[in-house]
Each structure stands twice: as C-alpha cells, then as structure tokens.
Coordinates of C-alpha atoms and ligand atoms in Angstrom, one line a residue:
M311 CA 3.4 18.3 -4.6
A312 CA 5.2 17.4 -7.9
G313 CA 7.4 14.4 -8.5
I314 CA 9.7 13.0 -11.2
Y315 CA 10.3 9.4 -12.0
I316 CA 13.3 8.3 -14.2
H317 CA 13.3 4.8 -15.6
I318 CA 16.7 3.2 -16.2
P319 CA 16.1 0.2 -18.5
F320 CA 19.2 -1.9 -17.8
C321 CA 19.8 -4.8 -15.5
R322 CA 22.7 -7.2 -14.9
Q323 CA 20.6 -10.3 -15.0
A324 CA 16.9 -11.0 -15.8
C325 CA 14.9 -12.0 -12.7
H326 CA 12.5 -14.8 -13.6
Y327 CA 9.4 -13.1 -12.3
C328 CA 10.0 -9.6 -13.8
N329 CA 7.8 -8.0 -16.4
F330 CA 9.2 -4.4 -16.2
H331 CA 10.9 -2.9 -19.3
F332 CA 14.6 -3.7 -19.1
S333 CA 17.5 -5.2 -21.1
V334 CA 20.5 -7.1 -19.8
S335 CA 22.5 -6.0 -22.9
Q336 CA 24.2 -2.7 -22.2
K337 CA 24.8 -1.8 -25.8
H338 CA 22.3 1.0 -25.9
R339 CA 23.5 2.7 -22.6
D340 CA 25.3 5.6 -24.3
G341 CA 22.4 6.3 -26.7
F342 CA 19.9 6.0 -23.8
L343 CA 21.7 8.5 -21.7
I344 CA 21.9 11.1 -24.6
A345 CA 18.1 10.5 -25.2
L346 CA 17.2 10.8 -21.5
L347 CA 19.1 14.1 -21.1
K348 CA 17.3 15.4 -24.2
E349 CA 13.9 14.3 -22.8
I350 CA 14.6 16.1 -19.5
E351 CA 15.2 19.3 -21.5
L352 CA 12.1 18.8 -23.7
Q353 CA 9.9 18.2 -20.7
K354 CA 11.1 21.2 -18.8
N355 CA 7.7 22.9 -19.0
F356 CA 5.7 19.8 -18.0
F357 CA 4.6 21.2 -14.7
F358 CA 3.8 24.7 -15.9
A359 CA 0.1 25.4 -15.5
K360 CA 0.3 28.2 -18.1
P361 CA 3.2 29.4 -20.3
G362 CA 5.2 32.0 -18.5
E363 CA 4.2 30.8 -15.0
P364 CA 7.1 29.8 -12.7
S365 CA 7.8 26.1 -12.5
P366 CA 6.7 24.6 -9.2
F367 CA 9.3 23.0 -6.9
I368 CA 9.9 19.3 -7.3
D369 CA 9.3 17.5 -4.0
T370 CA 10.4 14.0 -5.0
L371 CA 12.7 12.5 -7.5
Y372 CA 12.8 8.7 -8.0
L373 CA 15.4 6.8 -10.1
G374 CA 13.9 3.4 -10.7
G375 CA 14.0 0.7 -13.3
G376 CA 15.6 -1.6 -14.2
T377 CA 18.7 -1.0 -12.1
P378 CA 19.8 2.6 -11.6
S379 CA 22.7 1.4 -9.4
L380 CA 24.3 -0.1 -12.6
L381 CA 25.0 3.4 -13.8
S382 CA 28.5 4.9 -13.5
R383 CA 29.5 8.0 -11.5
D384 CA 29.5 10.1 -14.7
E385 CA 26.2 8.8 -15.9
L386 CA 24.5 9.5 -12.6
R387 CA 26.1 12.9 -12.4
A388 CA 24.9 13.8 -15.9
I389 CA 21.3 12.9 -15.0
M390 CA 21.3 14.8 -11.8
D391 CA 23.0 17.9 -13.3
T392 CA 20.5 18.0 -16.1
I393 CA 17.5 17.6 -13.8
R394 CA 18.9 20.5 -11.7
Q395 CA 19.4 22.5 -14.8
Y396 CA 15.8 22.3 -16.0
F397 CA 13.8 21.7 -12.8
L398 CA 13.7 23.3 -9.4
L399 CA 14.4 20.7 -6.8
K400 CA 13.0 21.7 -3.5
E401 CA 15.4 22.1 -0.6
G402 CA 15.3 18.7 1.2
A403 CA 13.4 17.0 -1.7
E404 CA 13.2 13.2 -1.3
I405 CA 15.6 11.7 -3.8
T406 CA 15.4 7.9 -4.1
L407 CA 17.6 5.6 -6.0
E408 CA 16.9 1.9 -6.5
G409 CA 19.9 -0.4 -6.3
N410 CA 20.8 -4.1 -6.1
P411 CA 23.2 -5.5 -3.6
D412 CA 25.8 -6.5 -6.1
D413 CA 26.3 -3.0 -7.4
L414 CA 26.2 -1.0 -4.2
T415 CA 29.9 -1.1 -3.3
L416 CA 31.3 1.5 -0.8
D417 CA 32.5 3.6 -3.8
K418 CA 29.1 3.5 -5.5
L419 CA 27.3 4.4 -2.3
Q420 CA 29.6 7.4 -1.9
V421 CA 28.9 8.5 -5.4
I422 CA 25.2 8.2 -4.8
K423 CA 25.4 10.2 -1.7
D424 CA 27.5 12.9 -3.4
I425 CA 24.9 13.4 -6.1
G426 CA 22.3 14.1 -3.5
V427 CA 20.4 10.8 -3.2
N428 CA 19.0 10.7 0.4
R429 CA 16.8 7.6 0.2
L430 CA 18.1 4.2 -0.8
S431 CA 15.9 1.5 -2.1
I432 CA 17.7 -1.9 -2.0
G433 CA 16.3 -4.9 -3.9
I434 CA 17.1 -7.7 -1.5
Q435 CA 14.0 -10.0 -1.9
S436 CA 15.3 -12.8 0.4
F437 CA 18.3 -13.7 2.5
H438 CA 18.0 -17.3 1.5
E439 CA 20.1 -18.6 -1.4
A440 CA 17.5 -21.0 -2.6
D441 CA 14.9 -18.2 -3.0
L442 CA 17.5 -16.0 -4.8
R443 CA 18.2 -18.9 -7.2
Y444 CA 14.5 -19.6 -7.8
M445 CA 14.1 -15.9 -8.7
N446 CA 17.4 -15.7 -10.6
R447 CA 18.6 -12.7 -8.6
S448 CA 22.1 -11.5 -9.5
H449 CA 23.3 -11.2 -5.9
T450 CA 23.9 -13.3 -2.8
S451 CA 22.5 -13.1 0.7
Q452 CA 25.9 -12.1 2.1
Q453 CA 26.1 -9.2 -0.4
A454 CA 22.7 -7.9 0.8
K455 CA 23.8 -8.1 4.4
N456 CA 27.1 -6.3 3.6
V457 CA 25.3 -3.5 1.7
L458 CA 22.9 -2.8 4.6
A459 CA 25.8 -2.6 7.0
I460 CA 27.9 -0.3 4.7
A461 CA 25.0 2.0 3.8
L462 CA 24.1 2.5 7.5
K463 CA 27.7 3.2 8.3
E464 CA 27.9 5.7 5.5
G465 CA 25.1 7.6 7.1
F466 CA 22.1 6.7 4.9
Q467 CA 19.3 7.1 7.3
N468 CA 16.3 6.7 5.0
I469 CA 16.7 3.2 3.7
T470 CA 14.0 0.9 2.3
A471 CA 14.5 -2.7 1.2
D472 CA 12.2 -4.9 -0.9
L473 CA 11.3 -8.5 0.1
I474 CA 9.3 -11.1 -1.7
Y475 CA 7.0 -13.6 0.0
G476 CA 5.1 -16.6 -1.2
T477 CA 8.2 -18.0 -3.0
P478 CA 7.7 -21.8 -3.4
G479 CA 10.0 -23.6 -0.9
M480 CA 10.3 -20.7 1.5
S481 CA 9.0 -21.9 4.8
D482 CA 7.2 -19.6 7.2
S483 CA 10.2 -19.6 9.6
Q484 CA 12.5 -18.6 6.7
W485 CA 10.1 -15.8 5.9
Q486 CA 10.2 -14.7 9.5
E487 CA 14.0 -14.7 9.4
N488 CA 13.9 -12.5 6.3
I489 CA 11.8 -9.9 7.9
M490 CA 13.7 -9.9 11.2
E491 CA 17.0 -9.7 9.5
L492 CA 15.9 -6.4 8.0
A493 CA 14.0 -5.1 11.0
N494 CA 17.0 -5.8 13.3
T495 CA 19.2 -3.5 11.2
G496 CA 16.8 -0.7 12.2
I497 CA 16.1 0.5 8.7
P498 CA 12.9 2.6 8.7
H499 CA 11.0 1.2 5.7
I500 CA 10.3 -2.2 4.1
S501 CA 8.3 -2.9 0.9
A502 CA 7.1 -6.5 0.6
Y503 CA 5.4 -8.1 -2.4
S504 CA 3.7 -11.3 -2.9
L505 CA 5.4 -13.3 -5.7
T506 CA 3.1 -13.0 -8.7
V507 CA 3.4 -14.9 -11.9
E508 CA 3.0 -12.4 -14.7
K509 CA 2.2 -13.7 -18.2
K510 CA 5.1 -14.3 -20.6
T511 CA 7.8 -14.0 -17.8
A512 CA 10.4 -16.8 -17.6
L513 CA 8.7 -17.9 -14.3
D514 CA 5.4 -18.3 -16.1
V515 CA 7.0 -20.5 -18.8
F516 CA 9.0 -22.6 -16.3
I517 CA 5.9 -23.2 -14.1
R518 CA 3.9 -24.3 -17.1
Q519 CA 6.7 -26.6 -18.3
G520 CA 6.9 -28.1 -14.8
K521 CA 10.5 -26.8 -14.4
A522 CA 9.6 -24.5 -11.4
A523 CA 7.3 -25.1 -8.5
P524 CA 4.0 -23.2 -8.7
V525 CA 3.1 -20.3 -6.5
E526 CA 0.4 -21.1 -3.9
E527 CA -1.9 -18.3 -2.7
E528 CA -2.5 -20.0 0.7
Q529 CA 1.3 -19.6 1.4
S530 CA 1.2 -15.9 0.4
V531 CA -1.8 -15.2 2.6
R532 CA -0.1 -16.9 5.6
Q533 CA 3.1 -15.0 5.0
F534 CA 1.4 -11.7 4.6
D535 CA -0.1 -12.2 8.1
I536 CA 3.3 -13.0 9.5
L537 CA 4.7 -9.9 7.8
R538 CA 2.1 -7.6 9.3
D539 CA 2.5 -9.1 12.7
I540 CA 6.3 -8.8 12.9
A541 CA 6.3 -5.3 11.2
S542 CA 3.9 -4.0 13.8
R543 CA 6.0 -5.4 16.7
Y544 CA 9.1 -3.6 15.3
G545 CA 7.2 -0.3 15.0
Y546 CA 6.5 -0.2 11.3
D547 CA 3.1 1.2 10.3
H548 CA 1.4 -0.7 7.6
Y549 CA 0.5 2.4 5.6
E550 CA -0.1 0.8 2.2
F551 CA -0.8 -2.7 1.1
S552 CA 2.9 -3.5 0.3
N553 CA 4.6 -0.8 2.3
F554 CA 5.6 -0.6 6.0
G555 CA 7.3 2.5 7.4
K556 CA 8.3 4.0 10.7
P557 CA 6.6 7.4 11.4
G558 CA 8.3 10.1 9.3
F559 CA 9.7 7.6 6.8
Y560 CA 6.7 6.8 4.6
S561 CA 7.7 7.1 0.9
K562 CA 6.7 10.7 -0.1
H563 CA 7.1 9.8 -3.8
N564 CA 4.6 6.9 -3.6
L565 CA 2.3 8.9 -1.4
S566 CA 2.0 11.5 -4.0
Y567 CA 1.1 8.9 -6.7
W568 CA -1.6 7.6 -4.4
S569 CA -3.0 11.0 -3.6
G570 CA -3.3 12.0 -7.3
E571 CA -0.5 14.6 -7.4
P572 CA 1.1 15.3 -10.8
Y573 CA 4.2 13.5 -11.8
L574 CA 6.5 13.3 -14.8
G575 CA 7.9 10.0 -16.0
L576 CA 11.1 10.1 -18.0
G577 CA 12.8 7.2 -19.9
P578 CA 11.3 4.3 -21.9
S579 CA 8.0 2.9 -20.5
A580 CA 7.8 5.7 -17.9
H581 CA 4.3 7.0 -17.1
S582 CA 3.3 10.6 -16.4
Y583 CA 0.2 12.0 -14.8
I584 CA -1.5 15.4 -14.7
P585 CA -4.9 15.3 -13.1
G586 CA -7.3 14.0 -15.7
T587 CA -4.6 12.9 -18.2
R588 CA -2.2 9.9 -18.3
Q589 CA 0.8 9.7 -20.6
W590 CA 3.3 6.9 -21.2
N591 CA 6.5 6.6 -23.1
V592 CA 7.2 3.8 -25.6
A593 CA 8.4 0.7 -23.8
H594 CA 11.3 0.1 -26.3
T595 CA 14.7 1.6 -25.7
Q596 CA 15.9 1.8 -29.3
K597 CA 12.6 3.4 -30.4
Y598 CA 13.0 5.8 -27.5
I599 CA 16.5 6.7 -28.6
L600 CA 15.6 7.1 -32.3
S601 CA 12.7 9.4 -31.5
L602 CA 14.6 11.6 -29.2
K603 CA 17.3 12.0 -31.8
E604 CA 14.6 13.9 -33.7
D605 CA 13.6 15.8 -30.6
R606 CA 10.3 13.9 -30.3
I607 CA 9.1 12.4 -27.1
P608 CA 7.7 9.0 -28.1
S609 CA 4.6 8.9 -25.9
E610 CA 0.9 8.4 -26.1
S611 CA -1.7 9.8 -23.8
E612 CA -5.3 9.4 -22.8
I613 CA -7.9 11.6 -21.1
L614 CA -9.2 9.8 -18.1
S615 CA -13.0 9.5 -18.0
P616 CA -14.7 10.4 -14.7
D617 CA -15.3 6.6 -14.2
Q618 CA -11.6 5.8 -14.7
Q619 CA -10.6 8.6 -12.2
Y620 CA -13.1 7.4 -9.6
N621 CA -12.0 3.7 -10.0
E622 CA -8.4 4.8 -9.7
Y623 CA -9.1 6.8 -6.6
I624 CA -11.0 3.8 -5.0
M625 CA -8.2 1.4 -5.9
T626 CA -5.3 3.5 -4.6
S627 CA -7.0 4.9 -1.5
L628 CA -8.4 1.6 -0.2
R629 CA -4.9 0.1 -0.3
T630 CA -3.7 2.7 2.2
M631 CA -4.4 2.8 5.9
W632 CA -6.3 6.1 5.5
G633 CA -8.9 4.6 3.1
A634 CA -11.4 6.3 0.8
E635 CA -12.6 9.7 1.9
K636 CA -16.4 9.8 1.6
D637 CA -16.8 13.6 1.3
K638 CA -14.0 13.7 -1.3
V639 CA -15.8 11.2 -3.4
A640 CA -19.0 13.2 -3.2
A641 CA -17.3 16.5 -3.8
I642 CA -15.0 15.5 -6.7
F643 CA -17.0 12.9 -8.5
G644 CA -20.5 13.7 -7.4
G645 CA -23.6 12.0 -5.9
K646 CA -23.8 9.2 -8.5
Y647 CA -20.3 7.9 -7.5
Y648 CA -20.8 8.4 -3.8
E649 CA -24.0 6.4 -3.9
N650 CA -22.4 3.7 -5.9
M651 CA -19.6 3.5 -3.5
M652 CA -21.8 3.2 -0.4
R653 CA -24.2 0.7 -2.1
Q654 CA -21.3 -1.5 -3.2
A655 CA -19.6 -1.2 0.2
K656 CA -22.7 -2.6 2.0
K657 CA -21.8 -6.3 1.8
H658 CA -18.3 -5.6 2.9
L659 CA -19.4 -3.5 5.8
Q660 CA -21.7 -6.4 6.8
S661 CA -19.0 -9.0 6.5
G662 CA -16.5 -6.9 8.3
T663 CA -13.9 -6.5 5.6
I664 CA -14.6 -2.7 5.4
A665 CA -15.2 -0.3 8.3
D666 CA -16.9 3.1 8.1
S667 CA -15.1 5.6 10.3
G668 CA -17.7 8.2 9.6
T669 CA -15.4 10.1 7.3
H670 CA -13.6 7.2 5.5
L671 CA -14.2 3.7 4.3
I672 CA -11.2 1.7 5.5
I673 CA -10.2 -1.9 4.8
T674 CA -10.2 -3.9 8.1
E675 CA -7.6 -6.4 9.3
K676 CA -9.9 -9.2 8.0
G677 CA -10.1 -7.6 4.5
K678 CA -6.4 -6.6 4.2
F679 CA -5.2 -9.3 1.9
L680 CA -8.3 -8.9 -0.3
A681 CA -7.9 -5.2 -0.7
D682 CA -7.7 -5.2 -4.6
G683 CA -10.8 -7.4 -4.9
I684 CA -12.8 -5.3 -2.5
A685 CA -11.8 -2.1 -4.3
A686 CA -12.9 -3.7 -7.6
D687 CA -16.3 -4.4 -6.0
L688 CA -16.7 -0.6 -5.4
F689 CA -15.8 0.3 -9.0
I690 CA -18.5 1.9 -11.1
Ligands
SF4_156 S1 16.7 -6.2 -11.2 FE1 14.6 -5.4 -10.9 S2 14.0 -4.6 -13.0 FE2 15.9 -5.9 -13.2 S3 15.1 -7.9 -13.9 FE3 15.3 -7.9 -11.6 S4 13.3 -7.3 -10.8 FE4 13.4 -6.7 -13.0

C-alpha cells in the first residue's frame, strides 16, 4: 500500500477550536497552486525503493486541509492531472476530498466527481445552530442536510461525515439527534471527535477569558458512550477510536497510516512517512511557496528510533478494534519490547481495560475512552 496526502491550507472562516495550518486570506492561492504542482513533480520518486525501479501504484489519495472544497474546478483539475502525470494511481484507488457544506453545491459536487473523487468527507460537526456558532463554523445545519441529500442523489456512495461531541451546551438528546440525523441518511461512515481545547486556539483564549463555556470531560465520556451505542445499532463497526464504518467502507487511507504503510504528504505542514523515517513540510504557506520557486522542498526529517517506532505502533494499534499484535511486536521490535508491553499491560488486564485474545492485546469496552492513556502506559 502507498498513499498520498495533499494539504490545502485555505479556509473560508476560522473555526474556534482548530489548530491545523490554514489561512482565511486567499491571497496566496495562485502561488500555492504553482508551488504544489512543482512539489508533486519533485517528489515523483518518493516511493521508489531504488533508482530505476518502477513506481508502485498509489492505493489512496486524500485531499485534506484546510478546506479543499474551496478550490475551483480548474485548481482541482490541475492538481489531479499533475498527480496522474507523475504517479500511477491504481485502478479503483480510494480518492477522498474533504469539503464543507457551504462549498459543496451541485456544481462543485459534479466537478469533484468528474475529477475522480470517489469518497467524500463532509465537515458537518453538528446539526444544531448553537453548536455551530460556538465553534464558529461557516455553514448552517440546513446546508449540511442539503449537501447530504444532493451528494447521495448524485451517486456518491462512499460518504463520511465528521461530528463533534462534548460541545458545551449540547445536551445528550441533541447529540443523539446529530448521530441519528446522519445514520438515517444511510451514509456508510462517520468520524466523531471529542471537542478538545488546543493551546493558542481562539477557543482556548475565549475559555480563559470567560467568554466561552469550558469543555467538561464528563460530558464527552457520556456522549462517547451514546455514540458507540447508536452507531452499533445502525450497523457501524467501531473500528478505530474516532471512526465508525459499515463493512467495506473503512477508510483505506487512514488504515494505511495506522498499519505503518508509506505515505507522501504534499503541501505546507504535510507529513510523509517511509518506514523508519518521518518528514514534514514547513507549516508556513509563504515560505513553502518561496522555497518551491527555487525547486527546494522545505522539509525536515527525523530517523525514528526503535523506541519511537514501538511507541507509535502501540498508540495506533490500540486505538483500533484489532489491537496490538503480540507476535508482531516480538518479531519486529524484539524481546525487550515484547516483555515491556506484557509487563505494563498486566494492571490493565487485571482491571479489565485490556483483553488478551491470545494473539492480540485489545482495549475492552470498559477501556475504550481511555485508549490513549492506556497506550501511553505500555510505552517504553
Ligand atoms: S474548516 Fe477545518 S481546517 Fe478550516 S478552520 Fe475549520 S476545522 Fe480548521
């Protein structure tokens, strides 16, 4: 498996909770596009194992951000044409585009379909206006409902939508309505995130100034349980901490991240990974543009130590329904890591937050919301 991620660093409006790299000013759009097309060309050999070897097929392509749905027909076409010029997209490759409800008009959806996107990721977050205002989202609840209806009518079968829970003021029954509104459309995938207050975001400042209500963990835990219960009743598998999919519709792109497959990240702030090495582009659009004007990719990289690789495997695998494979830990990392994992897992096996299936360590129902903390306990 090999995947490509493209970061589009522009948004219509700044959501108060967001700490991704983006700008609401569109003034560097043209420069960004030229730089991105240049970076695609310069990275054409990224996946080659040795010079002269054929490029592997790309299984997944993901346009994220920021807000890729802000791009025009010509901009989207230019990106896709350049990717196809320099990389071999596998027949039937999963091609995802993230979009917001206020951009995804019928025309835009047709363009997106025409350029080969076969998986739509819609940032809905909530169907309640008060939540959307709290988060400073740029769309209304009605726009979100309309987009879902139009996308389904246009024949998009592989649709995922994002929701956020734990938003202050959102009652448990409103949260249930949000999940059921999505589930009743029949879309095959939902990603749901607990609202987190990242440092230096507008939300962080507003809460500290008393201008926005604080986020309570108790509410998030309750709403996570409600989510799991309703998702299961509607036939979604809880296959990763934040991801719920019907069989056959799990995100292939994200699965390849979690299983340690190589991926190439393009655009400012995008990360790339080749087993053992991580690389990241500068999170600054003007610096990105200036550097690519000189045919230089503005990135840094680090060789991951065995400890870092083991910790990353534990963190990502324990968040999935498959868990951490015991033999894999022993074979790839060695006895020292295997013994550490089993020793540290003991207290969780006793308290019932981890189960040992014989081949895998898996987080139980009881431990689900605590997955990140449990994984950290198993770190070396
Ligand atoms: S649309 Fe997405 S990337 Fe843009 S500010 Fe909102 S959450 Fe962040």
